[in-house]
Short mmCIF file of C-alpha atoms in Angstrom, two decimals:
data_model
loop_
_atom_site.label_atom_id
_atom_site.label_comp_id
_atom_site.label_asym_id
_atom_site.label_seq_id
_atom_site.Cartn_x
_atom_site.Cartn_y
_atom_site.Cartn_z
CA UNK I 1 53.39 61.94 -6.99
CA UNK I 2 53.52 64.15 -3.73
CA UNK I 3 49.78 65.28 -4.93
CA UNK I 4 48.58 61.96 -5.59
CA UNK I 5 49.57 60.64 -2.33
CA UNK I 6 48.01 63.68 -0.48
CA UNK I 7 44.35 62.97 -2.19
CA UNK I 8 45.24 59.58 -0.78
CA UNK I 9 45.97 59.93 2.99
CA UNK I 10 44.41 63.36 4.24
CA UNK I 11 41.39 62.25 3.30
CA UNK I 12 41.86 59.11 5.44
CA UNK I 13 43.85 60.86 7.71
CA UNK I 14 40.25 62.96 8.37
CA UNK I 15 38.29 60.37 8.36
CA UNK I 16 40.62 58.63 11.11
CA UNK I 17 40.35 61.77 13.22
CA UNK I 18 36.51 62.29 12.59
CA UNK I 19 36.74 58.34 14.54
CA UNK I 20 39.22 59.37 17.24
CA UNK I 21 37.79 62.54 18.38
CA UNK I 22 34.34 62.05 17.63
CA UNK I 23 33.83 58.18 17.76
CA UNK I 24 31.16 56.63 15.76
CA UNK I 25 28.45 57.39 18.04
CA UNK I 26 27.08 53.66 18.14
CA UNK I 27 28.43 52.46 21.32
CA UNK I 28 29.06 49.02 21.88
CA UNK I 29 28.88 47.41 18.52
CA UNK I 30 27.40 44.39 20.04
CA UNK I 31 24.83 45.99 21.49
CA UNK I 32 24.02 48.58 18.63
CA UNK I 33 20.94 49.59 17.06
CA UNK I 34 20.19 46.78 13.90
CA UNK I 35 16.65 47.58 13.28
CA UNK I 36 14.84 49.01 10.28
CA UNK I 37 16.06 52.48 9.10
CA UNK I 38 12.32 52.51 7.46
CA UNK I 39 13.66 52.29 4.03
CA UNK I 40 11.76 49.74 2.79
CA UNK I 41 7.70 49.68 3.26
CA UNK I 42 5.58 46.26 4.18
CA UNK I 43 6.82 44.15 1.26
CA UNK I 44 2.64 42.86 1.63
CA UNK I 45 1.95 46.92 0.67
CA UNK I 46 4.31 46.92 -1.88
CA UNK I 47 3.22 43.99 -4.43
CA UNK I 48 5.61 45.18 -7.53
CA UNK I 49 9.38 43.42 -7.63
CA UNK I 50 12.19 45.08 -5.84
CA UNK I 51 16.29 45.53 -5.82
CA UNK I 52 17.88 47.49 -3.34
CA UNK I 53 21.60 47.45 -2.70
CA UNK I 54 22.41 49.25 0.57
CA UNK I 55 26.03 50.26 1.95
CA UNK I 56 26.53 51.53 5.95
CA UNK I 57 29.79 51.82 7.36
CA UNK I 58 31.56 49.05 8.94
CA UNK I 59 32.09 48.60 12.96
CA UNK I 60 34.65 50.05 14.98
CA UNK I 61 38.18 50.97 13.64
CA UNK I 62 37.43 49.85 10.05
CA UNK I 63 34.51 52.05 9.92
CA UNK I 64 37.16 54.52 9.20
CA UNK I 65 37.92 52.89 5.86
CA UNK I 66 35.39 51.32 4.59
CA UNK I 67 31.58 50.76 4.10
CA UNK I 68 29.84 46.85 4.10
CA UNK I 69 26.94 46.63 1.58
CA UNK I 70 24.42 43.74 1.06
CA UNK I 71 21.36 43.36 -1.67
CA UNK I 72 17.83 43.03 -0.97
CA UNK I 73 15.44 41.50 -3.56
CA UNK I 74 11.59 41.27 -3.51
CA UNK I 75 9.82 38.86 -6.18
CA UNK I 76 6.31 40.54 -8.26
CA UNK I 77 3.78 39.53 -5.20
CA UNK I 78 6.16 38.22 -2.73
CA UNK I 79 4.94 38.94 1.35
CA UNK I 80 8.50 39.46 2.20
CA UNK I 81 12.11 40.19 1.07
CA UNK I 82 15.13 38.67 0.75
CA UNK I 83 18.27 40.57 1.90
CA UNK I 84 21.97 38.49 0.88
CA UNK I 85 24.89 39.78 3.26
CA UNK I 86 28.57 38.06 2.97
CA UNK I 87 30.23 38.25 6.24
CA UNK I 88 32.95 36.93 7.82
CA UNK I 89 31.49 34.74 10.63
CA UNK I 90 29.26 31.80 10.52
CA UNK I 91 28.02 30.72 6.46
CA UNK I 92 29.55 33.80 4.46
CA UNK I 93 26.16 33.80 2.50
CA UNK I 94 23.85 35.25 5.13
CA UNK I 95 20.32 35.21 3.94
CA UNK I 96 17.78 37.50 6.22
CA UNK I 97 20.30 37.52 8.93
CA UNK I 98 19.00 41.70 9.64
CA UNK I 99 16.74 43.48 9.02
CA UNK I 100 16.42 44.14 4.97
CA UNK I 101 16.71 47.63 5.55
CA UNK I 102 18.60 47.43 8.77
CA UNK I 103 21.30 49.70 10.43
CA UNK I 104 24.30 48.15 9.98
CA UNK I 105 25.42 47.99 13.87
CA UNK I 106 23.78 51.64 14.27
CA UNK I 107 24.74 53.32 10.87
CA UNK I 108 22.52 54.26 8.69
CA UNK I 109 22.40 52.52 5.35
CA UNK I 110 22.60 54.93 2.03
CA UNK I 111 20.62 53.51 -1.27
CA UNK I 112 23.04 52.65 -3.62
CA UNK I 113 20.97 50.90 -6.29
CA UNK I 114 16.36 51.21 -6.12
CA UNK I 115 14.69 49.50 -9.00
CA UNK I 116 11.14 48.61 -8.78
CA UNK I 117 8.24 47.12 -11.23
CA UNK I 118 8.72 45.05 -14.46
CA UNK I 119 12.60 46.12 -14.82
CA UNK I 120 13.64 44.62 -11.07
CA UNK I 121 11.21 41.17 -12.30
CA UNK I 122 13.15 40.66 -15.22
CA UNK I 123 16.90 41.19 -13.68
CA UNK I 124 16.38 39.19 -10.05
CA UNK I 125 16.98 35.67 -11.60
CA UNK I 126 20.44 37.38 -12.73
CA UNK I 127 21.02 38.47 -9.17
CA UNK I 128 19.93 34.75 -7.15
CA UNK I 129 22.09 33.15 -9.76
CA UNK I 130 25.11 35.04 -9.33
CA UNK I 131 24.18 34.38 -5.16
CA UNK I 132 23.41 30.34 -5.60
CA UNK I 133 27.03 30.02 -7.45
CA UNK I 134 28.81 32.10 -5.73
CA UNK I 135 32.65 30.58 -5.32
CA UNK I 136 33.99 31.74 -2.45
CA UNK I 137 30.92 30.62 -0.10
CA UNK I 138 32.77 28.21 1.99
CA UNK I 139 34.02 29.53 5.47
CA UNK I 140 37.42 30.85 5.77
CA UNK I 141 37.26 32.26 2.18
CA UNK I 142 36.53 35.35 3.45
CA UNK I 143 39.50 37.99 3.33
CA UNK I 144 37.85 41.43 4.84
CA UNK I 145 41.14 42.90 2.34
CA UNK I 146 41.86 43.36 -0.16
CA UNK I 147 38.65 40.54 -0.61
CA UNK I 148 36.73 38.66 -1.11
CA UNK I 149 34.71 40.29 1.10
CA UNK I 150 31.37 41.74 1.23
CA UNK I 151 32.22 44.25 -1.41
CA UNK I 152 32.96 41.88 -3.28
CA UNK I 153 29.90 39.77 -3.02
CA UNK I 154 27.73 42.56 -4.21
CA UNK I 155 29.89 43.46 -6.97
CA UNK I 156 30.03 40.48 -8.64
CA UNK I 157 25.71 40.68 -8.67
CA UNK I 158 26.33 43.54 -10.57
CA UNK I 159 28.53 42.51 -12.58
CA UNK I 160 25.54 40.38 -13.64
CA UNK I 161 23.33 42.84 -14.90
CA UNK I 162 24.95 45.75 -16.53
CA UNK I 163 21.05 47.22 -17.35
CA UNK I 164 21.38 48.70 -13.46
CA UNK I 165 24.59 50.85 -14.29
CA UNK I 166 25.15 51.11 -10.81
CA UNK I 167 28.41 52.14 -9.12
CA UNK I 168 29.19 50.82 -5.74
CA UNK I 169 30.81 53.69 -3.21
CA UNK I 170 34.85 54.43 -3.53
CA UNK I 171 34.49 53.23 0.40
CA UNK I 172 33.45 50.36 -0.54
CA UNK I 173 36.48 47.70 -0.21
CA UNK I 174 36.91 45.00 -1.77
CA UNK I 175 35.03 45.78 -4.77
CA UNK I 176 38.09 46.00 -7.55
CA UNK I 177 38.73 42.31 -5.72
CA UNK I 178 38.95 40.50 -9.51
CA UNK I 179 35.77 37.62 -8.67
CA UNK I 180 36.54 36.62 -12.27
CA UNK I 181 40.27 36.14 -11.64
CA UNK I 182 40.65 38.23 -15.15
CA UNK I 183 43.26 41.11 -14.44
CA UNK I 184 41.91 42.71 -17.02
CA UNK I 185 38.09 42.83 -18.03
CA UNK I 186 34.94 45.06 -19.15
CA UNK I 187 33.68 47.20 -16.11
CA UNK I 188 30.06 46.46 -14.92
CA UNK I 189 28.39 48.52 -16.85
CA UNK I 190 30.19 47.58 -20.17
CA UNK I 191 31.05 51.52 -20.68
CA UNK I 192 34.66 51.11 -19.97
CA UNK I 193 37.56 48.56 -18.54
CA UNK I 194 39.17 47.89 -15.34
CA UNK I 195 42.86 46.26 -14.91
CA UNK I 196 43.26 44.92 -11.02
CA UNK I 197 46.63 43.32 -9.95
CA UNK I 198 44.60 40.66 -6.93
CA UNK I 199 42.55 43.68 -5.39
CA UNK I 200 45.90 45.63 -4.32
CA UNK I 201 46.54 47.87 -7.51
CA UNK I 202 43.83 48.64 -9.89
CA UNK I 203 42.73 51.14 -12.48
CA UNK I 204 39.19 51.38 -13.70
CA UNK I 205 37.94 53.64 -16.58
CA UNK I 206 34.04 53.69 -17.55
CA UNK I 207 31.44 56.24 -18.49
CA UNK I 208 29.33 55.00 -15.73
CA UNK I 209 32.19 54.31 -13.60
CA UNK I 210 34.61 57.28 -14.12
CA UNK I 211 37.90 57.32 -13.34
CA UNK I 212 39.27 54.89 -10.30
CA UNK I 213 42.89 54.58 -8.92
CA UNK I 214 43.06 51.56 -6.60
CA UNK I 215 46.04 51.61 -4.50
CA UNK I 216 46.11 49.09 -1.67
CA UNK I 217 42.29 49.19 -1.39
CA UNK I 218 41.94 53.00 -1.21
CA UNK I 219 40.50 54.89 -4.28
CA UNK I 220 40.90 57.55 -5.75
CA UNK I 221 38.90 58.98 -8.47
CA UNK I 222 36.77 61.29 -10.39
CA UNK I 223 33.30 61.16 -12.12
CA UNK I 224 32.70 63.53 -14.85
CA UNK I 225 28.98 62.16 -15.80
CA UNK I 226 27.91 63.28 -12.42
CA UNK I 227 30.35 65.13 -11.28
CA UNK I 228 32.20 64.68 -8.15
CA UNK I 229 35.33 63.34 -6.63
CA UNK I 230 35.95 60.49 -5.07
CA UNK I 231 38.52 60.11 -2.26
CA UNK I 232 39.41 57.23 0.04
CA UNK I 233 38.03 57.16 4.04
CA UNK I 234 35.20 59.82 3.35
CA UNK I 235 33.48 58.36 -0.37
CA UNK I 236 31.97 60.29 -3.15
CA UNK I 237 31.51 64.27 -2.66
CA UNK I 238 29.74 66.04 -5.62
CA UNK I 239 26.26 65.26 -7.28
CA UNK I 240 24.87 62.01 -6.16
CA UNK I 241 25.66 58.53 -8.10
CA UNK I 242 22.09 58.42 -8.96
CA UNK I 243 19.46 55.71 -8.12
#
């Protein structure tokens, strides 16, 4: 137990004094960069269909913590793209509120998910459904812990399409939120299960996903596909998640 709860809070202890010493380097949030990180080319260059899921840390203190991520589709043809944020002020379905591939208040977005060409054409209507009926998309039903947040929103797309086998970051809170309401279900890429007591306690277990402790929105966890750890406050550390 004394182990366990070190890999819990030195990690985040770091990360808190990475913030404290070093600040985030972005300044006044308000003011802070949101343009394109150049990402993404001229959706007019780029005729084939797109997915992107992107995650940047968060403003301020919470940046510590946690990352936000948001999805960003592009039909076959389509002159522009569509990027779907859930945020906590205003609607909580933000469509093309930033740039698609934007700096989230002046950090850099990481690719979490990049499919292109016939495979992104057939699993976008998956995605817009999953957006269109989205429950919690009345204001106040955001909860930025342990969710429904933003996390959350994304997760549930893919939950929709299990082809993409993708694996949102440990940092990424809010994404063992149970959308279903199930406490105990099939992980998103059908190679394993999860259990989640409301988002607080959680266990997940998946060949795509690994292994995932979920205490009080901090995980814990190892990948032996692609191996790495993963450790709450700083993310995944080890080969890459893969694209």
């Amino acid at each position: 137990m004394l182990i366990f709860f070190l890999l819990l809070f030195v990690p985040i202890g770091l990360s808190a004094a990475r913030y404290y010493w070093f600040g985030d380097g972005r300044g006044n949030w308000q003011m802070a960069d949101r343009s394109s990180a150049g990402l993404l080319p001229p959706a007019s260059s780029h005729p084939d269909a797109l997915i992107r899921v992107y995650a940047a840390r968060t403003v301020r203190w919470r940046s510590i913590f946690a990352v936000h991520t948001w999805i960003v589709v592009k039909e076959k043809g389509a002159t522009s793209y569509s990027r779907y944020d859930y945020t906590a002020w205003g609607e909580p379905i933000r469509s093309n509120g930033f740039a698609p591939d934007g700096r989230w208040f002046g950090a850099l977005p990481e690719t979490v998910v990049a499919v292109d060409g016939p495979r992104a054409e057939l699993l976008i209507p998956r995605i817009r459904t999953v957006i269109e009926t989205y429950k919690f998309r009345t204001y106040g039903d955001y909860s930025a812990w342990p969710g429904p947040n933003s996390n959350t929103f994304v997760q549930a797309a893919l939950d929709a399409v299990p082809e993409l086998r993708a694996v949102l970051p440990p940092t990424a809170i809010g994404k063992d939120y149970p959308y279903s309401g199930e406490w105990i279900g099939l992980t998103a890429s059908r190679t394993g299960f999860y259990a989640s007591l409301f988002g607080y306690l959680g266990l997940t277990l998946g060949w795509v996903e690994g292994l995932e402790i979920n205490f009080f929105g901090a995980v814990l966890g190892l990948d032996i596909r692609r191996p790495a750890v993963k450790l709450p406050g700083i993310g995944r550390l080890g080969v890459a998640a893969g694209l």
